[in-house]
Protein backbone atom coordinates (compact mmCIF):
# COMPACT_ATOMS: atom_id res chain seq x y z
CA UNK A 1 0.00 0.00 0.00
CA UNK A 2 2.29 2.71 -1.25
CA UNK A 3 0.84 6.23 -1.23
CA UNK A 4 -0.76 7.10 -4.53
CA UNK A 5 -1.63 10.71 -3.67
CA UNK A 6 0.86 13.48 -2.88
CA UNK A 7 2.06 13.24 0.69
CA UNK A 8 0.98 16.10 2.92
CA UNK A 9 4.47 16.43 4.35
CA UNK A 10 7.76 17.08 2.59
CA UNK A 11 10.67 14.81 3.63
CA UNK A 12 11.90 15.75 7.14
CA UNK A 13 8.90 18.03 7.72
CA UNK A 14 7.26 17.63 11.13
CA UNK A 15 3.51 17.14 11.22
CA UNK A 16 1.58 20.07 12.68
CA UNK A 17 -1.91 18.62 12.89
CA UNK A 18 -3.16 15.18 13.92
CA UNK A 19 -6.26 13.03 14.10
CA UNK A 20 -6.69 9.95 16.29
CA UNK A 21 -9.30 7.45 15.11
CA UNK A 22 -10.20 4.95 17.83
CA UNK A 23 -12.00 1.66 17.24
CA UNK A 24 -12.96 -1.11 19.67
CA UNK A 25 -13.63 -0.77 23.37
CA UNK A 26 -13.71 2.23 25.69
CA UNK A 27 -10.17 1.50 26.82
CA UNK A 28 -9.07 2.25 23.30
CA UNK A 29 -11.04 5.51 23.42
CA UNK A 30 -9.19 6.39 26.63
CA UNK A 31 -5.83 5.50 25.04
CA UNK A 32 -6.76 7.59 21.99
CA UNK A 33 -7.40 10.62 24.20
CA UNK A 34 -4.08 10.11 25.96
CA UNK A 35 -2.19 9.86 22.67
CA UNK A 36 -3.89 13.11 21.66
CA UNK A 37 -2.66 14.75 24.87
CA UNK A 38 0.90 13.53 24.14
CA UNK A 39 0.77 15.01 20.66
CA UNK A 40 -0.66 18.28 22.03
CA UNK A 41 2.29 18.47 24.39
CA UNK A 42 4.61 17.93 21.44
CA UNK A 43 3.15 21.06 19.82
CA UNK A 44 0.76 19.45 17.35
CA UNK A 45 -2.89 20.48 17.22
CA UNK A 46 -5.98 18.41 16.46
CA UNK A 47 -7.03 18.77 12.80
CA UNK A 48 -10.34 20.63 12.60
CA UNK A 49 -13.36 18.48 11.60
CA UNK A 50 -13.46 17.97 7.83
CA UNK A 51 -9.89 19.13 7.23
CA UNK A 52 -6.84 17.03 6.32
CA UNK A 53 -4.51 15.98 9.15
CA UNK A 54 -0.71 15.75 8.74
CA UNK A 55 -0.60 12.71 11.03
CA UNK A 56 -3.33 10.09 11.39
CA UNK A 57 -3.23 7.61 14.26
CA UNK A 58 -5.36 4.50 13.62
CA UNK A 59 -6.08 3.12 17.08
CA UNK A 60 -7.17 -0.41 16.21
CA UNK A 61 -9.12 -3.33 17.67
CA UNK A 62 -8.28 -7.02 17.22
CA UNK A 63 -11.26 -8.61 18.97
CA UNK A 64 -13.00 -9.98 15.85
CA UNK A 65 -11.77 -10.61 12.34
CA UNK A 66 -13.83 -7.82 10.79
CA UNK A 67 -12.46 -5.25 13.22
CA UNK A 68 -8.86 -6.37 12.61
CA UNK A 69 -9.08 -6.43 8.80
CA UNK A 70 -10.53 -2.93 8.74
CA UNK A 71 -7.14 -1.37 9.27
CA UNK A 72 -5.86 -2.34 5.82
CA UNK A 73 -8.83 -0.76 4.09
CA UNK A 74 -8.44 2.35 6.27
CA UNK A 75 -4.76 2.65 5.31
CA UNK A 76 -5.72 2.18 1.65
CA UNK A 77 -8.35 4.91 1.83
CA UNK A 78 -5.90 7.31 3.49
CA UNK A 79 -3.16 6.73 0.92
CA UNK A 80 -5.50 6.82 -2.08
CA UNK A 81 -6.95 10.20 -1.19
CA UNK A 82 -10.38 8.84 -0.25
CA UNK A 83 -10.36 9.99 3.35
CA UNK A 84 -8.47 13.23 2.88
CA UNK A 85 -7.00 15.09 -0.10
CA UNK A 86 -3.35 14.37 0.65
CA UNK A 87 -1.81 11.24 2.17
CA UNK A 88 -0.85 11.82 5.81
CA UNK A 89 1.88 10.28 7.91
CA UNK A 90 0.28 7.14 9.43
CA UNK A 91 0.71 5.54 12.84
CA UNK A 92 -1.01 2.27 13.75
CA UNK A 93 -1.75 1.87 17.46
CA UNK A 94 -4.01 -0.38 19.54
CA UNK A 95 -4.49 -4.12 19.67
CA UNK A 96 -3.87 -4.93 15.98
CA UNK A 97 -0.55 -3.09 16.29
CA UNK A 98 0.29 -5.32 19.26
CA UNK A 99 -0.78 -8.56 17.58
CA UNK A 100 0.41 -7.96 14.04
CA UNK A 101 3.00 -5.20 14.19
CA UNK A 102 5.58 -6.90 11.98
CA UNK A 103 2.97 -7.91 9.43
CA UNK A 104 1.63 -4.35 9.19
CA UNK A 105 5.12 -2.96 8.63
CA UNK A 106 5.70 -5.53 5.86
CA UNK A 107 2.30 -5.21 4.22
CA UNK A 108 1.84 -1.42 4.40
CA UNK A 109 4.91 0.69 3.54
CA UNK A 110 2.79 3.82 4.02
CA UNK A 111 2.76 3.16 7.77
CA UNK A 112 5.55 5.04 9.59
CA UNK A 113 4.90 3.92 13.17
CA UNK A 114 3.43 0.87 14.88
CA UNK A 115 2.85 1.26 18.61
CA UNK A 116 1.20 -1.16 21.05
CA UNK A 117 -1.33 -0.29 23.79
CA UNK A 118 1.30 -0.48 26.57
CA UNK A 119 4.00 1.51 24.74
CA UNK A 120 2.26 4.59 23.36
CA UNK A 121 3.85 6.92 25.91
CA UNK A 122 6.88 6.64 23.59
CA UNK A 123 4.94 7.95 20.61
CA UNK A 124 6.62 11.41 20.69
CA UNK A 125 10.10 9.84 20.31
CA UNK A 126 8.89 7.57 17.55
CA UNK A 127 7.51 10.62 15.79
CA UNK A 128 10.94 12.27 15.79
CA UNK A 129 12.34 9.14 14.14
CA UNK A 130 9.53 9.01 11.61
CA UNK A 131 10.21 12.62 10.63
CA UNK A 132 13.81 11.58 9.91
CA UNK A 133 12.41 8.86 7.67
CA UNK A 134 12.99 5.93 10.04
CA UNK A 135 10.02 3.61 10.46
CA UNK A 136 9.58 2.47 14.05
CA UNK A 137 7.78 -0.35 15.86
CA UNK A 138 7.29 -0.50 19.64
CA UNK A 139 5.20 -3.32 21.07
CA UNK A 140 6.92 -3.62 24.44
CA UNK A 141 4.69 -4.22 27.45
CA UNK A 142 6.06 -2.12 30.30
CA UNK A 143 2.39 -1.73 31.40
CA UNK A 144 2.37 0.53 34.44
CA UNK A 145 5.32 2.63 33.21
CA UNK A 146 3.09 4.13 30.54
CA UNK A 147 0.81 5.96 32.95
CA UNK A 148 3.68 7.64 34.79
CA UNK A 149 5.02 9.00 31.51
CA UNK A 150 1.79 10.61 30.33
CA UNK A 151 1.01 14.32 30.70
CA UNK A 152 -1.66 15.55 33.13
CA UNK A 153 -5.27 15.25 31.98
CA UNK A 154 -6.87 18.30 30.47
CA UNK A 155 -9.64 17.10 28.22
CA UNK A 156 -12.81 19.16 28.68
CA UNK A 157 -15.97 17.10 28.72
CA UNK A 158 -18.80 16.40 31.17
CA UNK A 159 -18.13 12.66 30.84
CA UNK A 160 -14.69 11.16 31.24
CA UNK A 161 -13.08 7.73 31.07
CA UNK A 162 -10.45 6.73 33.59
CA UNK A 163 -8.53 3.49 33.04
CA UNK A 164 -7.92 1.93 36.46
CA UNK A 165 -7.05 -1.63 35.49
CA UNK A 166 -5.55 -3.11 32.36
CA UNK A 167 -4.97 -6.50 30.87
CA UNK A 168 -6.53 -9.86 31.48
CA UNK A 169 -5.44 -13.16 33.05
CA UNK A 170 -8.68 -15.02 32.33
CA UNK A 171 -7.77 -16.52 28.97
CA UNK A 172 -11.26 -17.23 27.70
CA UNK A 173 -10.52 -19.63 24.86
CA UNK A 174 -11.91 -17.36 22.11
CA UNK A 175 -10.30 -14.08 23.17
CA UNK A 176 -7.20 -12.15 22.07
CA UNK A 177 -7.19 -9.58 24.88
CA UNK A 178 -4.78 -11.43 27.22
CA UNK A 179 -2.29 -11.45 24.32
CA UNK A 180 -2.81 -7.90 23.06
CA UNK A 181 -3.10 -6.16 26.44
CA UNK A 182 -0.95 -8.40 28.61
CA UNK A 183 -1.36 -9.46 32.24
CA UNK A 184 -3.76 -7.85 34.71
CA UNK A 185 -2.39 -4.78 36.45
CA UNK A 186 -4.06 -2.26 38.76
CA UNK A 187 -3.00 1.38 38.75
CA UNK A 188 -2.16 2.72 42.23
CA UNK A 189 -4.96 4.32 44.28
CA UNK A 190 -3.29 7.71 44.73
CA UNK A 191 -2.56 8.05 41.00
CA UNK A 192 -6.20 7.38 40.25
CA UNK A 193 -7.51 9.86 42.81
CA UNK A 194 -5.09 12.41 41.33
CA UNK A 195 -6.26 11.77 37.78
CA UNK A 196 -9.93 11.86 38.85
CA UNK A 197 -9.31 15.28 40.47
CA UNK A 198 -7.75 16.58 37.23
CA UNK A 199 -10.70 15.34 35.21
CA UNK A 200 -13.14 17.08 37.55
CA UNK A 201 -11.11 20.32 37.38
CA UNK A 202 -11.37 20.06 33.59
CA UNK A 203 -15.16 19.85 33.83
CA UNK A 204 -16.01 16.15 34.18
CA UNK A 205 -19.21 15.48 36.14
CA UNK A 206 -19.37 11.78 35.33
CA UNK A 207 -16.39 9.43 35.59
CA UNK A 208 -16.43 5.93 34.12
CA UNK A 209 -13.77 3.65 35.58
CA UNK A 210 -12.41 1.33 32.93
CA UNK A 211 -10.68 -2.02 32.85
CA UNK A 212 -10.78 -5.20 30.79
CA UNK A 213 -11.74 -6.72 34.16
CA UNK A 214 -12.42 -3.56 36.09
CA UNK A 215 -13.71 -5.34 39.18
CA UNK A 216 -10.37 -7.15 39.51
CA UNK A 217 -8.87 -3.78 40.49
CA UNK A 218 -7.10 -3.99 43.84
CA UNK A 219 -4.88 -1.58 45.70
CA UNK A 220 -4.12 0.16 48.97
CA UNK A 221 -5.89 3.34 49.97
CA UNK A 222 -4.19 6.53 51.20
CA UNK A 223 -3.63 5.02 54.67
CA UNK A 224 -2.37 1.68 53.36
CA UNK A 225 -5.52 -0.41 53.83
CA UNK A 226 -6.19 -2.98 51.09
CA UNK A 227 -9.19 -1.93 48.97
CA UNK A 228 -11.05 -3.27 45.96
CA UNK A 229 -13.01 -1.45 43.28
CA UNK A 230 -15.82 -0.60 45.72
CA UNK A 231 -13.29 1.17 47.98
CA UNK A 232 -11.97 3.14 45.04
CA UNK A 233 -15.52 4.10 44.03
CA UNK A 234 -16.34 5.21 47.57
CA UNK A 235 -13.19 7.38 47.63
CA UNK A 236 -13.91 8.97 44.24
CA UNK A 237 -17.49 9.65 45.34
CA UNK A 238 -16.07 11.82 48.16
CA UNK A 239 -14.29 14.17 45.73
CA UNK A 240 -16.03 17.51 45.26
CA UNK A 241 -17.85 17.79 41.96
CA UNK A 242 -18.38 14.13 41.04
CA UNK A 243 -22.05 13.68 40.22
CA UNK A 244 -21.97 10.28 38.58
CA UNK A 245 -19.74 7.21 38.68
CA UNK A 246 -19.85 4.18 36.38
CA UNK A 247 -17.51 1.25 35.77
CA UNK A 248 -17.01 -1.27 33.00
CA UNK A 249 -16.37 -4.12 32.14
CA UNK A 250 -16.81 -6.49 35.05
CA UNK A 251 -16.23 -10.23 35.14
CA UNK A 252 -18.62 -12.48 37.12
CA UNK A 253 -15.71 -14.23 38.87
CA UNK A 254 -14.16 -11.08 40.36
CA UNK A 255 -17.29 -9.72 42.02
CA UNK A 256 -16.75 -8.66 45.65
CA UNK A 257 -19.63 -8.28 48.09
CA UNK A 258 -18.73 -4.66 48.77
CA UNK A 259 -19.26 -3.69 45.10
CA UNK A 260 -22.79 -5.06 45.25
CA UNK A 261 -23.36 -3.23 48.54
CA UNK A 262 -21.99 0.02 47.09
CA UNK A 263 -24.85 0.04 44.58
CA UNK A 264 -27.26 0.46 47.46
CA UNK A 265 -25.12 2.97 49.38
CA UNK A 266 -23.19 5.32 47.09
CA UNK A 267 -25.54 7.97 45.66
CA UNK A 268 -23.31 8.80 42.70
CA UNK A 269 -22.91 5.18 41.61
CA UNK A 270 -25.34 4.82 38.71
CA UNK A 271 -27.89 1.97 38.59
CA UNK A 272 -26.31 0.15 35.69
CA UNK A 273 -24.23 -3.01 35.42
CA UNK A 274 -22.57 -4.42 32.31
CA UNK A 275 -21.79 -8.04 33.09
CA UNK A 276 -20.95 -10.22 30.08
CA UNK A 277 -22.10 -13.84 30.24
CA UNK A 278 -21.35 -15.02 26.64
CA UNK A 279 -23.58 -18.12 26.83
CA UNK A 280 -26.41 -19.57 28.90
CA UNK A 281 -25.13 -23.14 28.64
CA UNK A 282 -22.69 -24.64 31.12
CA UNK A 283 -20.92 -26.96 28.68
CA UNK A 284 -20.25 -24.04 26.34
CA UNK A 285 -19.19 -21.81 29.24
CA UNK A 286 -16.72 -24.49 30.30
CA UNK A 287 -15.34 -24.83 26.76
CA UNK A 288 -14.98 -21.04 26.75
CA UNK A 289 -13.04 -21.26 30.04
CA UNK A 290 -15.42 -18.79 31.66
CA UNK A 291 -15.26 -20.57 35.05
CA UNK A 292 -18.81 -19.60 36.01
CA UNK A 293 -22.14 -21.26 35.33
CA UNK A 294 -25.39 -19.81 34.03
CA UNK A 295 -26.86 -20.36 37.48
CA UNK A 296 -24.05 -18.61 39.39
CA UNK A 297 -24.33 -15.68 36.98
CA UNK A 298 -28.09 -15.40 37.52
CA UNK A 299 -27.68 -15.53 41.32
CA UNK A 300 -25.14 -12.73 41.11
CA UNK A 301 -27.56 -10.54 39.17
CA UNK A 302 -30.24 -11.27 41.75
CA UNK A 303 -27.99 -9.89 44.47
CA UNK A 304 -27.44 -6.69 42.48
CA UNK A 305 -31.20 -6.35 42.07
CA UNK A 306 -31.66 -6.78 45.80
CA UNK A 307 -29.11 -4.03 46.52
CA UNK A 308 -30.51 -1.69 43.86
CA UNK A 309 -33.96 -2.73 42.61
CA UNK A 310 -34.00 -0.36 39.61
CA UNK A 311 -30.56 -1.46 38.32
CA UNK A 312 -30.37 -1.77 34.53
CA UNK A 313 -28.52 -4.86 33.33
CA UNK A 314 -26.43 -5.28 30.24
CA UNK A 315 -24.38 -8.17 28.87
CA UNK A 316 -22.24 -9.56 26.05
CA UNK A 317 -23.04 -12.73 24.10
CA UNK A 318 -21.23 -14.90 21.60
CA UNK A 319 -23.30 -17.18 19.35
CA UNK A 320 -21.88 -20.09 17.38
CA UNK A 321 -18.93 -20.96 19.60
CA UNK A 322 -17.32 -24.16 18.17
CA UNK A 323 -19.56 -27.15 18.85
CA UNK A 324 -22.54 -25.11 20.16
CA UNK A 325 -25.68 -27.17 19.51
CA UNK A 326 -29.16 -25.80 18.86
CA UNK A 327 -30.26 -26.89 22.33
CA UNK A 328 -27.22 -25.21 23.91
CA UNK A 329 -27.98 -22.02 22.02
CA UNK A 330 -31.56 -22.15 23.30
CA UNK A 331 -30.18 -22.10 26.85
CA UNK A 332 -28.80 -18.67 25.98
CA UNK A 333 -32.26 -17.56 24.85
CA UNK A 334 -33.73 -18.85 28.13
CA UNK A 335 -31.15 -16.93 30.13
CA UNK A 336 -32.06 -13.76 28.25
CA UNK A 337 -35.74 -14.37 28.99
CA UNK A 338 -34.93 -14.71 32.66
CA UNK A 339 -32.71 -11.61 32.96
CA UNK A 340 -34.53 -9.09 30.72
CA UNK A 341 -31.55 -6.91 29.84
CA UNK A 342 -31.99 -3.16 29.28
CA UNK A 343 -29.35 -3.37 26.54
CA UNK A 344 -26.80 -5.91 25.34
CA UNK A 345 -24.08 -6.64 22.81
CA UNK A 346 -24.14 -9.85 20.79
CA UNK A 347 -21.61 -11.21 18.35
CA UNK A 348 -21.02 -14.10 16.01
CA UNK A 349 -18.05 -16.15 17.16
CA UNK A 350 -14.95 -15.08 15.23
CA UNK A 351 -11.94 -17.44 15.27
CA UNK A 352 -8.86 -15.46 16.31
CA UNK A 353 -5.32 -16.52 15.45
CA UNK A 354 -3.41 -17.97 18.40
CA UNK A 355 -6.47 -18.62 20.59
CA UNK A 356 -7.37 -22.22 21.60
CA UNK A 357 -10.94 -22.02 20.24
CA UNK A 358 -9.70 -21.23 16.73
CA UNK A 359 -8.39 -24.79 16.35
CA UNK A 360 -11.27 -26.57 18.12
CA UNK A 361 -13.28 -29.15 16.15
CA UNK A 362 -16.72 -28.39 14.88
CA UNK A 363 -16.46 -24.74 13.82
CA UNK A 364 -20.00 -23.79 12.82
CA UNK A 365 -21.12 -22.63 9.37
CA UNK A 366 -21.87 -18.96 8.83
CA UNK A 367 -25.59 -19.59 8.16
CA UNK A 368 -26.05 -21.18 11.58
CA UNK A 369 -24.35 -18.25 13.27
CA UNK A 370 -26.38 -15.72 11.25
CA UNK A 371 -29.62 -17.43 12.20
CA UNK A 372 -28.73 -17.64 15.91
CA UNK A 373 -27.56 -14.06 16.06
CA UNK A 374 -30.78 -12.86 14.50
CA UNK A 375 -32.92 -14.86 16.93
CA UNK A 376 -30.93 -13.67 19.92
CA UNK A 377 -31.04 -10.04 18.81
CA UNK A 378 -34.81 -10.18 18.33
CA UNK A 379 -35.18 -11.02 22.01
CA UNK A 380 -32.60 -8.52 23.17
CA UNK A 381 -34.29 -5.78 21.14
CA UNK A 382 -37.66 -6.77 22.55
CA UNK A 383 -36.32 -6.42 26.10
CA UNK A 384 -34.54 -3.12 25.41
CA UNK A 385 -37.78 -1.73 23.97
CA UNK A 386 -39.76 -2.96 26.99
CA UNK A 387 -37.22 -1.36 29.33
CA UNK A 388 -37.52 1.96 27.50
CA UNK A 389 -41.33 1.77 27.39
CA UNK A 390 -41.45 1.17 31.15
CA UNK A 391 -39.60 4.46 31.76
CA UNK A 392 -42.30 6.56 30.08
CA UNK A 393 -44.15 8.67 32.64
CA UNK A 394 -41.19 8.66 35.05
CA UNK A 395 -39.12 11.66 36.04
CA UNK A 396 -35.34 11.51 36.02
CA UNK A 397 -32.12 13.50 35.89
CA UNK A 398 -30.11 13.51 32.73
CA UNK A 399 -26.58 14.69 32.20
CA UNK A 400 -26.53 16.87 29.08
CA UNK A 401 -23.70 15.62 26.84
CA UNK A 402 -24.17 17.34 23.49
CA UNK A 403 -26.42 19.18 21.08
CA UNK A 404 -28.77 17.17 18.87
CA UNK A 405 -29.10 17.53 15.10
CA UNK A 406 -32.12 19.87 15.26
CA UNK A 407 -31.88 23.41 16.65
CA UNK A 408 -32.68 23.56 20.35
CA UNK A 409 -32.33 19.80 20.72
CA UNK A 410 -30.09 18.29 23.42
CA UNK A 411 -28.86 14.77 24.09
CA UNK A 412 -27.79 13.09 27.31
CA UNK A 413 -28.00 9.97 29.42
CA UNK A 414 -30.41 8.81 32.08
CA UNK A 415 -28.94 7.09 35.16
CA UNK A 416 -29.59 3.70 33.47
CA UNK A 417 -27.37 4.78 30.54
CA UNK A 418 -30.42 5.14 28.31
CA UNK A 419 -30.03 7.88 25.70
CA UNK A 420 -32.50 10.72 26.22
CA UNK A 421 -33.23 13.72 24.03
CA UNK A 422 -35.25 16.84 24.74
CA UNK A 423 -36.10 20.14 23.13
CA UNK A 424 -35.19 23.43 24.77
CA UNK A 425 -38.18 25.73 25.05
CA UNK A 426 -38.62 29.51 25.14
CA UNK A 427 -36.97 30.81 28.29
CA UNK A 428 -34.90 27.72 29.19
CA UNK A 429 -31.15 27.94 29.34
CA UNK A 430 -29.31 24.68 28.88
CA UNK A 431 -25.60 23.99 28.65
CA UNK A 432 -23.47 20.94 28.04
CA UNK A 433 -22.63 19.46 31.46
CA UNK A 434 -25.91 20.49 33.09
CA UNK A 435 -27.90 17.89 34.98
CA UNK A 436 -31.54 18.58 34.17
CA UNK A 437 -34.74 17.10 35.48
CA UNK A 438 -36.98 15.63 32.78
CA UNK A 439 -40.31 13.93 32.50
CA UNK A 440 -39.91 11.00 30.11
CA UNK A 441 -42.74 11.20 27.58
CA UNK A 442 -42.08 8.86 24.66
CA UNK A 443 -39.89 5.79 24.05
CA UNK A 444 -38.21 4.57 20.89
CA UNK A 445 -36.09 1.45 20.37
CA UNK A 446 -32.82 3.24 21.14
CA UNK A 447 -33.73 6.43 22.97
CA UNK A 448 -36.35 8.24 24.99
CA UNK A 449 -37.84 11.71 24.61
CA UNK A 450 -38.04 13.89 27.69
CA UNK A 451 -39.54 17.28 28.61
CA UNK A 452 -37.90 19.79 30.91
CA UNK A 453 -39.74 20.35 34.18
N1 LIG B 1 -13.24 -8.31 29.32
C1 LIG B 1 -14.55 -8.24 28.92
C2 LIG B 1 -14.84 -8.06 27.45
C3 LIG B 1 -13.79 -8.12 26.44
S1 LIG B 1 -14.13 -8.14 24.74
C4 LIG B 1 -15.24 -9.48 29.41
O1 LIG B 1 -14.70 -10.55 29.52
O2 LIG B 1 -16.39 -9.39 29.67
C5 LIG B 1 -15.79 -7.68 24.53
C6 LIG B 1 -16.68 -8.76 24.04
O3 LIG B 1 -16.30 -9.18 22.74
C7 LIG B 1 -16.67 -10.03 24.85
O4 LIG B 1 -17.43 -9.92 26.01
C8 LIG B 1 -17.22 -11.03 23.89
O5 LIG B 1 -18.62 -11.07 23.92
C9 LIG B 1 -16.78 -10.49 22.53
N2 LIG B 1 -15.70 -11.30 21.94
C10 LIG B 1 -14.46 -11.49 22.39
N3 LIG B 1 -13.77 -12.33 21.60
C11 LIG B 1 -14.60 -12.69 20.60
C12 LIG B 1 -14.49 -13.54 19.47
N4 LIG B 1 -13.39 -14.22 19.21
N5 LIG B 1 -15.57 -13.66 18.65
C13 LIG B 1 -16.71 -13.00 18.91
N6 LIG B 1 -16.88 -12.18 19.96
C14 LIG B 1 -15.84 -12.02 20.81
FE1 LIG C 1 -11.30 -11.73 26.90
FE2 LIG C 1 -12.29 -13.35 28.74
FE3 LIG C 1 -10.40 -11.62 29.39
FE4 LIG C 1 -12.83 -10.75 28.83
S1 LIG C 1 -12.28 -12.07 30.56
S2 LIG C 1 -10.92 -9.89 28.10
S3 LIG C 1 -13.48 -12.15 27.22
S4 LIG C 1 -10.17 -13.33 28.02
FE1 LIG D 1 -10.47 -4.43 20.88
FE2 LIG D 1 -8.23 -4.36 22.21
FE3 LIG D 1 -10.41 -3.35 23.27
S1 LIG D 1 -8.92 -6.00 20.94
S2 LIG D 1 -12.01 -4.62 22.39
S3 LIG D 1 -9.39 -2.62 21.46
S4 LIG D 1 -8.81 -4.43 24.34
Coordinates of N, CA, C and O and ligand atoms in Angstrom, one line a residue, residues 23-25 28 60-63 95 176-177 180-181 212, ligand 3:
X23 N -11.0 2.7 17.4 CA -12.0 1.7 17.2 C -12.0 0.8 18.5 O -11.1 0.8 19.3
X24 N -13.0 -0.1 18.6 CA -13.0 -1.1 19.7 C -13.6 -0.6 21.0 O -14.5 0.2 20.9
X25 N -13.0 -1.0 22.1 CA -13.6 -0.8 23.4 C -13.3 0.6 23.9 O -12.5 1.4 23.4
X28 N -9.7 1.7 24.5 CA -9.1 2.3 23.3 C -9.4 3.7 23.2 O -8.6 4.5 22.7
X60 N -6.4 0.7 16.7 CA -7.2 -0.4 16.2 C -7.6 -1.4 17.3 O -7.1 -1.5 18.4
X61 N -8.6 -2.3 16.8 CA -9.1 -3.3 17.7 C -9.0 -4.7 17.0 O -9.2 -4.8 15.8
X62 N -8.6 -5.7 17.8 CA -8.3 -7.0 17.2 C -9.3 -8.1 17.6 O -9.1 -9.3 17.4
X63 N -10.4 -7.7 18.3 CA -11.3 -8.6 19.0 C -11.9 -9.6 18.0 O -12.1 -10.8 18.3
X95 N -4.7 -2.7 19.5 CA -4.5 -4.1 19.7 C -4.0 -4.8 18.4 O -3.4 -5.9 18.5
X176 N -8.6 -12.6 22.3 CA -7.2 -12.1 22.1 C -6.7 -11.2 23.1 O -5.5 -10.9 23.2
X177 N -7.6 -10.7 24.0 CA -7.2 -9.6 24.9 C -6.0 -9.9 25.8 O -5.1 -9.1 25.9
X180 N -3.1 -9.3 23.6 CA -2.8 -7.9 23.1 C -2.6 -6.9 24.2 O -1.9 -5.9 24.0
X181 N -3.2 -7.1 25.3 CA -3.1 -6.2 26.4 C -2.2 -6.6 27.6 O -1.9 -5.8 28.5
X212 N -10.3 -4.0 31.5 CA -10.8 -5.2 30.8 C -11.5 -6.1 31.8 O -12.5 -6.8 31.5
Ligands
LIG3 FE1 -10.5 -4.4 20.9 FE2 -8.2 -4.4 22.2 FE3 -10.4 -3.3 23.3 S1 -8.9 -6.0 20.9 S2 -12.0 -4.6 22.4 S3 -9.4 -2.6 21.5 S4 -8.8 -4.4 24.3

